[in-house]
């Protein structure tokens, strides 16, 4: 890598974090309250998918061992919580189809069946330099009814 190599995935995730933090301000009439959508509020999450150097979506697992209520699940959908020195804490977003069934991402076809994403309290720590692409998704997928 040259001295001038940019880390576009890292920069994109940092920008998403900034947008989400601006939306989460306490004053509902503030300048950033509708930053994700100037016409109406879309919430405080920009969901995204990260891709490895082999062009595969990065997958993480939540509720392993089913110690909490609900099933164990895998996901390729994330929300950035914090970025520091090229590393990020990402919360896992659980995906549902239109019939409210949890989706399993063992094949690419199930990605197109996603109707709704829901925030969870499960997180993963990642090195943002390990990814070659990011696909930002529509914030309207969060808690869609």
GROMACS .gro file of N, CA and C in nm:
model
  435
    1UNK      N    1   0.083  -0.118   0.000
    1UNK     CA    2   0.000   0.000   0.000
    1UNK      C    3   0.087   0.125   0.000
    2UNK      N    4   0.041   0.222  -0.071
    2UNK     CA    5   0.116   0.348  -0.074
    2UNK      C    6   0.086   0.430   0.050
    3UNK      N    7   0.165   0.533   0.070
    3UNK     CA    8   0.145   0.622   0.184
    3UNK      C    9   0.011   0.694   0.175
    4UNK      N   10  -0.042   0.709   0.054
    4UNK     CA   11  -0.163   0.787   0.033
    4UNK      C   12  -0.288   0.698   0.020
    5UNK      N   13  -0.278   0.574   0.063
    5UNK     CA   14  -0.394   0.485   0.054
    5UNK      C   15  -0.508   0.539   0.139
    6UNK      N   16  -0.625   0.541   0.083
    6UNK     CA   17  -0.742   0.583   0.159
    6UNK      C   18  -0.818   0.458   0.202
    7UNK      N   19  -0.890   0.474   0.305
    7UNK     CA   20  -0.970   0.365   0.359
    7UNK      C   21  -1.116   0.405   0.346
    8UNK      N   22  -1.173   0.378   0.228
    8UNK     CA   23  -1.308   0.428   0.201
    8UNK      C   24  -1.413   0.363   0.289
    9UNK      N   25  -1.398   0.236   0.326
    9UNK     CA   26  -1.495   0.172   0.415
    9UNK      C   27  -1.490   0.239   0.551
   10UNK      N   28  -1.369   0.260   0.602
   10UNK     CA   29  -1.354   0.326   0.732
   10UNK      C   30  -1.416   0.466   0.729
   11UNK      N   31  -1.388   0.541   0.624
   11UNK     CA   32  -1.443   0.676   0.613
   11UNK      C   33  -1.595   0.673   0.605
   12UNK      N   34  -1.650   0.578   0.532
   12UNK     CA   35  -1.796   0.568   0.520
   12UNK      C   36  -1.859   0.536   0.655
   13UNK      N   37  -1.801   0.444   0.729
   13UNK     CA   38  -1.856   0.408   0.860
   13UNK      C   39  -1.843   0.525   0.957
   14UNK      N   40  -1.731   0.597   0.952
   14UNK     CA   41  -1.716   0.716   1.037
   14UNK      C   42  -1.821   0.821   1.003
   15UNK      N   43  -1.850   0.840   0.874
   15UNK     CA   44  -1.953   0.936   0.833
   15UNK      C   45  -2.091   0.893   0.880
   16UNK      N   46  -2.120   0.764   0.872
   16UNK     CA   47  -2.249   0.712   0.921
   16UNK      C   48  -2.260   0.738   1.071
   17UNK      N   49  -2.152   0.712   1.144
   17UNK     CA   50  -2.154   0.737   1.289
   17UNK      C   51  -2.186   0.884   1.317
   18UNK      N   52  -2.122   0.975   1.244
   18UNK     CA   53  -2.147   1.118   1.263
   18UNK      C   54  -2.293   1.153   1.237
   19UNK      N   55  -2.350   1.098   1.130
   19UNK     CA   56  -2.491   1.124   1.098
   19UNK      C   57  -2.583   1.073   1.208
   20UNK      N   58  -2.558   0.951   1.253
   20UNK     CA   59  -2.643   0.893   1.357
   20UNK      C   60  -2.632   0.971   1.487
   21UNK      N   61  -2.511   1.011   1.523
   21UNK     CA   62  -2.493   1.088   1.646
   21UNK      C   63  -2.562   1.223   1.637
   22UNK      N   64  -2.560   1.286   1.522
   22UNK     CA   65  -2.626   1.415   1.505
   22UNK      C   66  -2.778   1.401   1.520
   23UNK      N   67  -2.834   1.292   1.470
   23UNK     CA   68  -2.977   1.269   1.479
   23UNK      C   69  -3.018   1.241   1.623
   24UNK      N   70  -2.930   1.183   1.702
   24UNK     CA   71  -2.962   1.145   1.839
   24UNK      C   72  -2.954   1.261   1.937
   25UNK      N   73  -2.935   1.383   1.889
   25UNK     CA   74  -2.927   1.496   1.981
   25UNK      C   75  -3.058   1.510   2.059
   26UNK      N   76  -3.052   1.572   2.174
   26UNK     CA   77  -3.165   1.581   2.265
   26UNK      C   78  -3.273   1.679   2.220
   27UNK      N   79  -3.239   1.774   2.140
   27UNK     CA   80  -3.336   1.876   2.101
   27UNK      C   81  -3.407   1.834   1.972
   28UNK      N   82  -3.536   1.802   1.979
   28UNK     CA   83  -3.606   1.754   1.860
   28UNK      C   84  -3.620   1.858   1.750
   29UNK      N   85  -3.603   1.984   1.782
   29UNK     CA   86  -3.615   2.089   1.682
   29UNK      C   87  -3.477   2.137   1.636
   30UNK      N   88  -3.372   2.062   1.672
   30UNK     CA   89  -3.236   2.102   1.638
   30UNK      C   90  -3.206   2.091   1.490
   31UNK      N   91  -3.092   2.142   1.451
   31UNK     CA   92  -3.052   2.145   1.310
   31UNK      C   93  -3.040   2.006   1.249
   32UNK      N   94  -3.005   1.907   1.329
   32UNK     CA   95  -2.978   1.774   1.275
   32UNK      C   96  -3.090   1.674   1.300
   33UNK      N   97  -3.201   1.717   1.357
   33UNK     CA   98  -3.305   1.623   1.396
   33UNK      C   99  -3.360   1.543   1.278
   34UNK      N  100  -3.356   1.598   1.159
   34UNK     CA  101  -3.407   1.527   1.042
   34UNK      C  102  -3.296   1.504   0.938
   35UNK      N  103  -3.175   1.488   0.985
   35UNK     CA  104  -3.061   1.478   0.894
   35UNK      C  105  -3.070   1.359   0.800
   36UNK      N  106  -3.122   1.247   0.847
   36UNK     CA  107  -3.130   1.130   0.760
   36UNK      C  108  -3.236   1.148   0.652
   37UNK      N  109  -3.330   1.235   0.674
   37UNK     CA  110  -3.432   1.267   0.574
   37UNK      C  111  -3.489   1.405   0.605
   38UNK      N  112  -3.455   1.506   0.529
   38UNK     CA  113  -3.502   1.641   0.558
   38UNK      C  114  -3.654   1.654   0.560
   39UNK      N  115  -3.727   1.573   0.484
   39UNK     CA  116  -3.872   1.584   0.478
   39UNK      C  117  -3.942   1.524   0.598
   40UNK      N  118  -3.890   1.416   0.652
   40UNK     CA  119  -3.948   1.350   0.767
   40UNK      C  120  -3.842   1.261   0.832
   41UNK      N  121  -3.861   1.232   0.957
   41UNK     CA  122  -3.760   1.156   1.031
   41UNK      C  123  -3.762   1.008   0.993
   42UNK      N  124  -3.645   0.954   0.964
   42UNK     CA  125  -3.631   0.812   0.934
   42UNK      C  126  -3.564   0.738   1.049
   43UNK      N  127  -3.553   0.802   1.163
   43UNK     CA  128  -3.490   0.736   1.276
   43UNK      C  129  -3.344   0.772   1.290
   44UNK      N  130  -3.274   0.687   1.363
   44UNK     CA  131  -3.135   0.717   1.399
   44UNK      C  132  -3.037   0.611   1.351
   45UNK      N  133  -3.075   0.532   1.251
   45UNK     CA  134  -2.989   0.422   1.208
   45UNK      C  135  -2.977   0.419   1.056
   46UNK      N  136  -2.852   0.409   1.009
   46UNK     CA  137  -2.825   0.381   0.869
   46UNK      C  138  -2.773   0.237   0.865
   47UNK      N  139  -2.857   0.142   0.825
   47UNK     CA  140  -2.812   0.003   0.819
   47UNK      C  141  -2.716  -0.017   0.703
   48UNK      N  142  -2.625  -0.112   0.719
   48UNK     CA  143  -2.531  -0.139   0.611
   48UNK      C  144  -2.481  -0.283   0.617
   49UNK      N  145  -2.422  -0.325   0.505
   49UNK     CA  146  -2.359  -0.456   0.490
   49UNK      C  147  -2.214  -0.430   0.456
   50UNK      N  148  -2.123  -0.504   0.519
   50UNK     CA  149  -1.980  -0.497   0.488
   50UNK      C  150  -1.939  -0.619   0.407
   51UNK      N  151  -1.843  -0.600   0.317
   51UNK     CA  152  -1.796  -0.710   0.233
   51UNK      C  153  -1.648  -0.736   0.256
   52UNK      N  154  -1.614  -0.864   0.263
   52UNK     CA  155  -1.476  -0.906   0.281
   52UNK      C  156  -1.400  -0.895   0.149
   53UNK      N  157  -1.271  -0.920   0.153
   53UNK     CA  158  -1.189  -0.913   0.032
   53UNK      C  159  -1.230  -1.019  -0.071
   54UNK      N  160  -1.303  -1.120  -0.029
   54UNK     CA  161  -1.351  -1.223  -0.122
   54UNK      C  162  -1.491  -1.190  -0.174
   55UNK      N  163  -1.536  -1.066  -0.155
   55UNK     CA  164  -1.666  -1.017  -0.200
   55UNK      C  165  -1.784  -1.087  -0.134
   56UNK      N  166  -1.761  -1.144  -0.016
   56UNK     CA  167  -1.868  -1.208   0.060
   56UNK      C  168  -1.915  -1.114   0.170
   57UNK      N  169  -2.046  -1.113   0.197
   57UNK     CA  170  -2.092  -1.031   0.309
   57UNK      C  171  -2.035  -1.084   0.441
   58UNK      N  172  -1.992  -0.993   0.526
   58UNK     CA  173  -1.943  -1.026   0.659
   58UNK      C  174  -2.063  -1.069   0.743
   59UNK      N  175  -2.050  -1.182   0.813
   59UNK     CA  176  -2.159  -1.236   0.894
   59UNK      C  177  -2.117  -1.241   1.040
   60UNK      N  178  -2.211  -1.207   1.128
   60UNK     CA  179  -2.188  -1.217   1.272
   60UNK      C  180  -2.308  -1.288   1.334
   61UNK      N  181  -2.290  -1.335   1.457
   61UNK     CA  182  -2.392  -1.415   1.524
   61UNK      C  183  -2.437  -1.349   1.653
   62UNK      N  184  -2.567  -1.358   1.681
   62UNK     CA  185  -2.623  -1.303   1.803
   62UNK      C  186  -2.697  -1.409   1.882
   63UNK      N  187  -2.698  -1.392   2.014
   63UNK     CA  188  -2.766  -1.481   2.107
   63UNK      C  189  -2.717  -1.625   2.096
   64UNK      N  190  -2.587  -1.639   2.080
   64UNK     CA  191  -2.527  -1.773   2.073
   64UNK      C  192  -2.551  -1.844   2.206
   65UNK      N  193  -2.598  -1.966   2.199
   65UNK     CA  194  -2.631  -2.042   2.318
   65UNK      C  195  -2.771  -2.012   2.369
   66UNK      N  196  -2.837  -1.918   2.304
   66UNK     CA  197  -2.974  -1.878   2.338
   66UNK      C  198  -2.992  -1.852   2.488
   67UNK      N  199  -2.896  -1.778   2.546
   67UNK     CA  200  -2.902  -1.743   2.688
   67UNK      C  201  -3.002  -1.632   2.716
   68UNK      N  202  -3.033  -1.551   2.614
   68UNK     CA  203  -3.134  -1.447   2.626
   68UNK      C  204  -3.262  -1.497   2.559
   69UNK      N  205  -3.372  -1.428   2.581
   69UNK     CA  206  -3.497  -1.463   2.512
   69UNK      C  207  -3.475  -1.450   2.363
   70UNK      N  208  -3.530  -1.541   2.287
   70UNK     CA  209  -3.519  -1.537   2.142
   70UNK      C  210  -3.418  -1.638   2.091
   71UNK      N  211  -3.419  -1.657   1.961
   71UNK     CA  212  -3.332  -1.756   1.898
   71UNK      C  213  -3.191  -1.705   1.872
   72UNK      N  214  -3.101  -1.798   1.850
   72UNK     CA  215  -2.968  -1.764   1.798
   72UNK      C  216  -2.990  -1.723   1.652
   73UNK      N  217  -2.916  -1.624   1.605
   73UNK     CA  218  -2.934  -1.579   1.467
   73UNK      C  219  -2.801  -1.536   1.408
   74UNK      N  220  -2.795  -1.535   1.276
   74UNK     CA  221  -2.681  -1.476   1.207
   74UNK      C  222  -2.732  -1.360   1.123
   75UNK      N  223  -2.644  -1.265   1.098
   75UNK     CA  224  -2.685  -1.147   1.023
   75UNK      C  225  -2.569  -1.090   0.944
   76UNK      N  226  -2.603  -1.019   0.840
   76UNK     CA  227  -2.505  -0.944   0.762
   76UNK      C  228  -2.534  -0.794   0.771
   77UNK      N  229  -2.631  -0.757   0.856
   77UNK     CA  230  -2.675  -0.618   0.868
   77UNK      C  231  -2.627  -0.558   1.000
   78UNK      N  232  -2.576  -0.434   0.992
   78UNK     CA  233  -2.515  -0.372   1.108
   78UNK      C  234  -2.553  -0.225   1.121
   79UNK      N  235  -2.533  -0.176   1.245
   79UNK     CA  236  -2.547  -0.035   1.279
   79UNK      C  237  -2.418   0.003   1.350
   80UNK      N  238  -2.354   0.112   1.313
   80UNK     CA  239  -2.232   0.154   1.380
   80UNK      C  240  -2.269   0.218   1.514
   81UNK      N  241  -2.195   0.180   1.617
   81UNK     CA  242  -2.212   0.239   1.749
   81UNK      C  243  -2.096   0.332   1.783
   82UNK      N  244  -1.974   0.289   1.754
   82UNK     CA  245  -1.854   0.369   1.782
   82UNK      C  246  -1.744   0.334   1.683
   83UNK      N  247  -1.664   0.435   1.650
   83UNK     CA  248  -1.544   0.415   1.568
   83UNK      C  249  -1.428   0.480   1.642
   84UNK      N  250  -1.318   0.406   1.653
   84UNK     CA  251  -1.199   0.459   1.719
   84UNK      C  252  -1.075   0.394   1.658
   85UNK      N  253  -0.989   0.475   1.601
   85UNK     CA  254  -0.861   0.428   1.545
   85UNK      C  255  -0.877   0.315   1.445
   86UNK      N  256  -0.977   0.324   1.360
   86UNK     CA  257  -0.995   0.224   1.254
   86UNK      C  258  -1.069   0.099   1.298
   87UNK      N  259  -1.106   0.092   1.424
   87UNK     CA  260  -1.186  -0.019   1.473
   87UNK      C  261  -1.326   0.032   1.503
   88UNK      N  262  -1.425  -0.056   1.493
   88UNK     CA  263  -1.562  -0.014   1.516
   88UNK      C  264  -1.638  -0.115   1.599
   89UNK      N  265  -1.728  -0.063   1.680
   89UNK     CA  266  -1.826  -0.146   1.749
   89UNK      C  267  -1.952  -0.137   1.666
   90UNK      N  268  -1.998  -0.252   1.619
   90UNK     CA  269  -2.118  -0.258   1.537
   90UNK      C  270  -2.224  -0.337   1.611
   91UNK      N  271  -2.346  -0.285   1.614
   91UNK     CA  272  -2.454  -0.364   1.671
   91UNK      C  273  -2.517  -0.445   1.557
   92UNK      N  274  -2.560  -0.565   1.592
   92UNK     CA  275  -2.620  -0.655   1.495
   92UNK      C  276  -2.767  -0.618   1.475
   93UNK      N  277  -2.808  -0.616   1.351
   93UNK     CA  278  -2.948  -0.593   1.318
   93UNK      C  279  -3.007  -0.727   1.275
   94UNK      N  280  -3.116  -0.765   1.337
   94UNK     CA  281  -3.180  -0.892   1.304
   94UNK      C  282  -3.279  -0.868   1.190
   95UNK      N  283  -3.283  -0.958   1.093
   95UNK     CA  284  -3.365  -0.940   0.974
   95UNK      C  285  -3.487  -1.030   0.978
   96UNK      N  286  -3.598  -0.974   0.930
   96UNK     CA  287  -3.725  -1.046   0.922
   96UNK      C  288  -3.780  -1.037   0.780
   97UNK      N  289  -3.852  -1.141   0.740
   97UNK     CA  290  -3.921  -1.134   0.612
   97UNK      C  291  -4.058  -1.069   0.633
   98UNK      N  292  -4.137  -1.062   0.530
   98UNK     CA  293  -4.266  -0.995   0.537
   98UNK      C  294  -4.363  -1.066   0.631
   99UNK      N  295  -4.339  -1.194   0.658
   99UNK     CA  296  -4.426  -1.272   0.746
   99UNK      C  297  -4.374  -1.277   0.890
  100UNK      N  298  -4.278  -1.191   0.922
  100UNK     CA  299  -4.219  -1.177   1.055
  100UNK      C  300  -4.138  -1.298   1.098
  101UNK      N  301  -4.084  -1.372   1.000
  101UNK     CA  302  -3.993  -1.483   1.029
  101UNK      C  303  -3.850  -1.432   1.024
  102UNK      N  304  -3.769  -1.477   1.118
  102UNK     CA  305  -3.627  -1.439   1.119
  102UNK      C  306  -3.559  -1.504   1.000
  103UNK      N  307  -3.478  -1.427   0.930
  103UNK     CA  308  -3.408  -1.479   0.812
  103UNK      C  309  -3.270  -1.531   0.849
  104UNK      N  310  -3.230  -1.637   0.784
  104UNK     CA  311  -3.098  -1.697   0.800
  104UNK      C  312  -3.020  -1.668   0.671
  105UNK      N  313  -2.897  -1.627   0.684
  105UNK     CA  314  -2.821  -1.586   0.566
  105UNK      C  315  -2.720  -1.690   0.523
  106UNK      N  316  -2.772  -1.805   0.484
  106UNK     CA  317  -2.686  -1.911   0.434
  106UNK      C  318  -2.673  -1.904   0.282
  107UNK      N  319  -2.759  -1.828   0.218
  107UNK     CA  320  -2.747  -1.808   0.073
  107UNK      C  321  -2.786  -1.666   0.037
  108UNK      N  322  -2.739  -1.622  -0.077
  108UNK     CA  323  -2.762  -1.483  -0.117
  108UNK      C  324  -2.908  -1.452  -0.147
  109UNK      N  325  -2.988  -1.553  -0.182
  109UNK     CA  326  -3.128  -1.528  -0.214
  109UNK      C  327  -3.205  -1.473  -0.094
  110UNK      N  328  -3.169  -1.514   0.027
  110UNK     CA  329  -3.242  -1.468   0.144
  110UNK      C  330  -3.222  -1.318   0.168
  111UNK      N  331  -3.116  -1.260   0.116
  111UNK     CA  332  -3.094  -1.117   0.131
  111UNK      C  333  -3.207  -1.037   0.066
  112UNK      N  334  -3.257  -1.084  -0.042
  112UNK     CA  335  -3.364  -1.013  -0.113
  112UNK      C  336  -3.499  -1.028  -0.045
  113UNK      N  337  -3.511  -1.120   0.050
  113UNK     CA  338  -3.636  -1.141   0.123
  113UNK      C  339  -3.650  -1.051   0.245
  114UNK      N  340  -3.550  -0.969   0.273
  114UNK     CA  341  -3.554  -0.884   0.392
  114UNK      C  342  -3.664  -0.779   0.375
  115UNK      N  343  -3.752  -0.774   0.474
  115UNK     CA  344  -3.860  -0.677   0.477
  115UNK      C  345  -3.836  -0.573   0.587
  116UNK      N  346  -3.776  -0.619   0.697
  116UNK     CA  347  -3.761  -0.534   0.815
  116UNK      C  348  -3.633  -0.571   0.889
  117UNK      N  349  -3.565  -0.470   0.943
  117UNK     CA  350  -3.449  -0.489   1.030
  117UNK      C  351  -3.482  -0.433   1.167
  118UNK      N  352  -3.431  -0.500   1.270
  118UNK     CA  353  -3.457  -0.456   1.406
  118UNK      C  354  -3.325  -0.450   1.483
  119UNK      N  355  -3.306  -0.343   1.560
  119UNK     CA  356  -3.185  -0.329   1.642
  119UNK      C  357  -3.183  -0.436   1.750
  120UNK      N  358  -3.063  -0.480   1.784
  120UNK     CA  359  -3.044  -0.572   1.896
  120UNK      C  360  -2.937  -0.514   1.988
  121UNK      N  361  -2.916  -0.577   2.102
  121UNK     CA  362  -2.810  -0.532   2.193
  121UNK      C  363  -2.682  -0.614   2.174
  122UNK      N  364  -2.678  -0.700   2.073
  122UNK     CA  365  -2.558  -0.779   2.044
  122UNK      C  366  -2.464  -0.696   1.957
  123UNK      N  367  -2.335  -0.703   1.990
  123UNK     CA  368  -2.236  -0.623   1.918
  123UNK      C  369  -2.117  -0.708   1.875
  124UNK      N  370  -2.043  -0.657   1.781
  124UNK     CA  371  -1.920  -0.718   1.734
  124UNK      C  372  -1.819  -0.605   1.715
  125UNK      N  373  -1.693  -0.635   1.744
  125UNK     CA  374  -1.583  -0.540   1.723
  125UNK      C  375  -1.512  -0.579   1.594
  126UNK      N  376  -1.490  -0.483   1.506
  126UNK     CA  377  -1.425  -0.513   1.378
  126UNK      C  378  -1.314  -0.414   1.349
  127UNK      N  379  -1.217  -0.460   1.271
  127UNK     CA  380  -1.113  -0.374   1.216
  127UNK      C  381  -1.162  -0.331   1.079
  128UNK      N  382  -1.192  -0.204   1.063
  128UNK     CA  383  -1.251  -0.154   0.939
  128UNK      C  384  -1.158  -0.167   0.819
  129UNK      N  385  -1.030  -0.185   0.844
  129UNK     CA  386  -0.935  -0.201   0.733
  129UNK      C  387  -0.947  -0.340   0.670
  130UNK      N  388  -1.022  -0.429   0.733
  130UNK     CA  389  -1.036  -0.567   0.684
  130UNK      C  390  -1.144  -0.581   0.577
  131UNK      N  391  -1.213  -0.474   0.545
  131UNK     CA  392  -1.324  -0.481   0.451
  131UNK      C  393  -1.293  -0.404   0.324
  132UNK      N  394  -1.348  -0.453   0.212
  132UNK     CA  395  -1.319  -0.386   0.085
  132UNK      C  396  -1.438  -0.309   0.030
  133UNK      N  397  -1.559  -0.331   0.086
  133UNK     CA  398  -1.676  -0.260   0.035
  133UNK      C  399  -1.782  -0.248   0.144
  134UNK      N  400  -1.866  -0.146   0.128
  134UNK     CA  401  -1.980  -0.125   0.218
  134UNK      C  402  -2.101  -0.094   0.131
  135UNK      N  403  -2.215  -0.149   0.171
  135UNK     CA  404  -2.340  -0.124   0.101
  135UNK      C  405  -2.437  -0.064   0.203
  136UNK      N  406  -2.462   0.066   0.191
  136UNK     CA  407  -2.556   0.132   0.281
  136UNK      C  408  -2.697   0.104   0.234
  137UNK      N  409  -2.786   0.083   0.330
  137UNK     CA  410  -2.925   0.047   0.299
  137UNK      C  411  -3.018   0.158   0.343
  138UNK      N  412  -3.140   0.150   0.298
  138UNK     CA  413  -3.239   0.250   0.330
  138UNK      C  414  -3.276   0.245   0.477
  139UNK      N  415  -3.270   0.356   0.549
  139UNK     CA  416  -3.307   0.358   0.692
  139UNK      C  417  -3.451   0.317   0.718
  140UNK      N  418  -3.536   0.321   0.616
  140UNK     CA  419  -3.676   0.281   0.634
  140UNK      C  420  -3.692   0.131   0.663
  141UNK      N  421  -3.586   0.053   0.645
  141UNK     CA  422  -3.592  -0.090   0.678
  141UNK      C  423  -3.600  -0.113   0.830
  142UNK      N  424  -3.554  -0.016   0.908
  142UNK     CA  425  -3.554  -0.030   1.054
  142UNK      C  426  -3.698  -0.021   1.105
  143UNK      N  427  -3.739  -0.128   1.174
  143UNK     CA  428  -3.872  -0.135   1.239
  143UNK      C  429  -3.988  -0.107   1.143
  144UNK      N  430  -3.970  -0.145   1.018
  144UNK     CA  431  -4.076  -0.129   0.917
  144UNK      C  432  -4.196  -0.216   0.956
  145UNK      N  433  -4.314  -0.165   0.936
  145UNK     CA  434  -4.433  -0.243   0.970
  145UNK      C  435  -4.508  -0.290   0.848
   0.00000   0.00000   0.00000
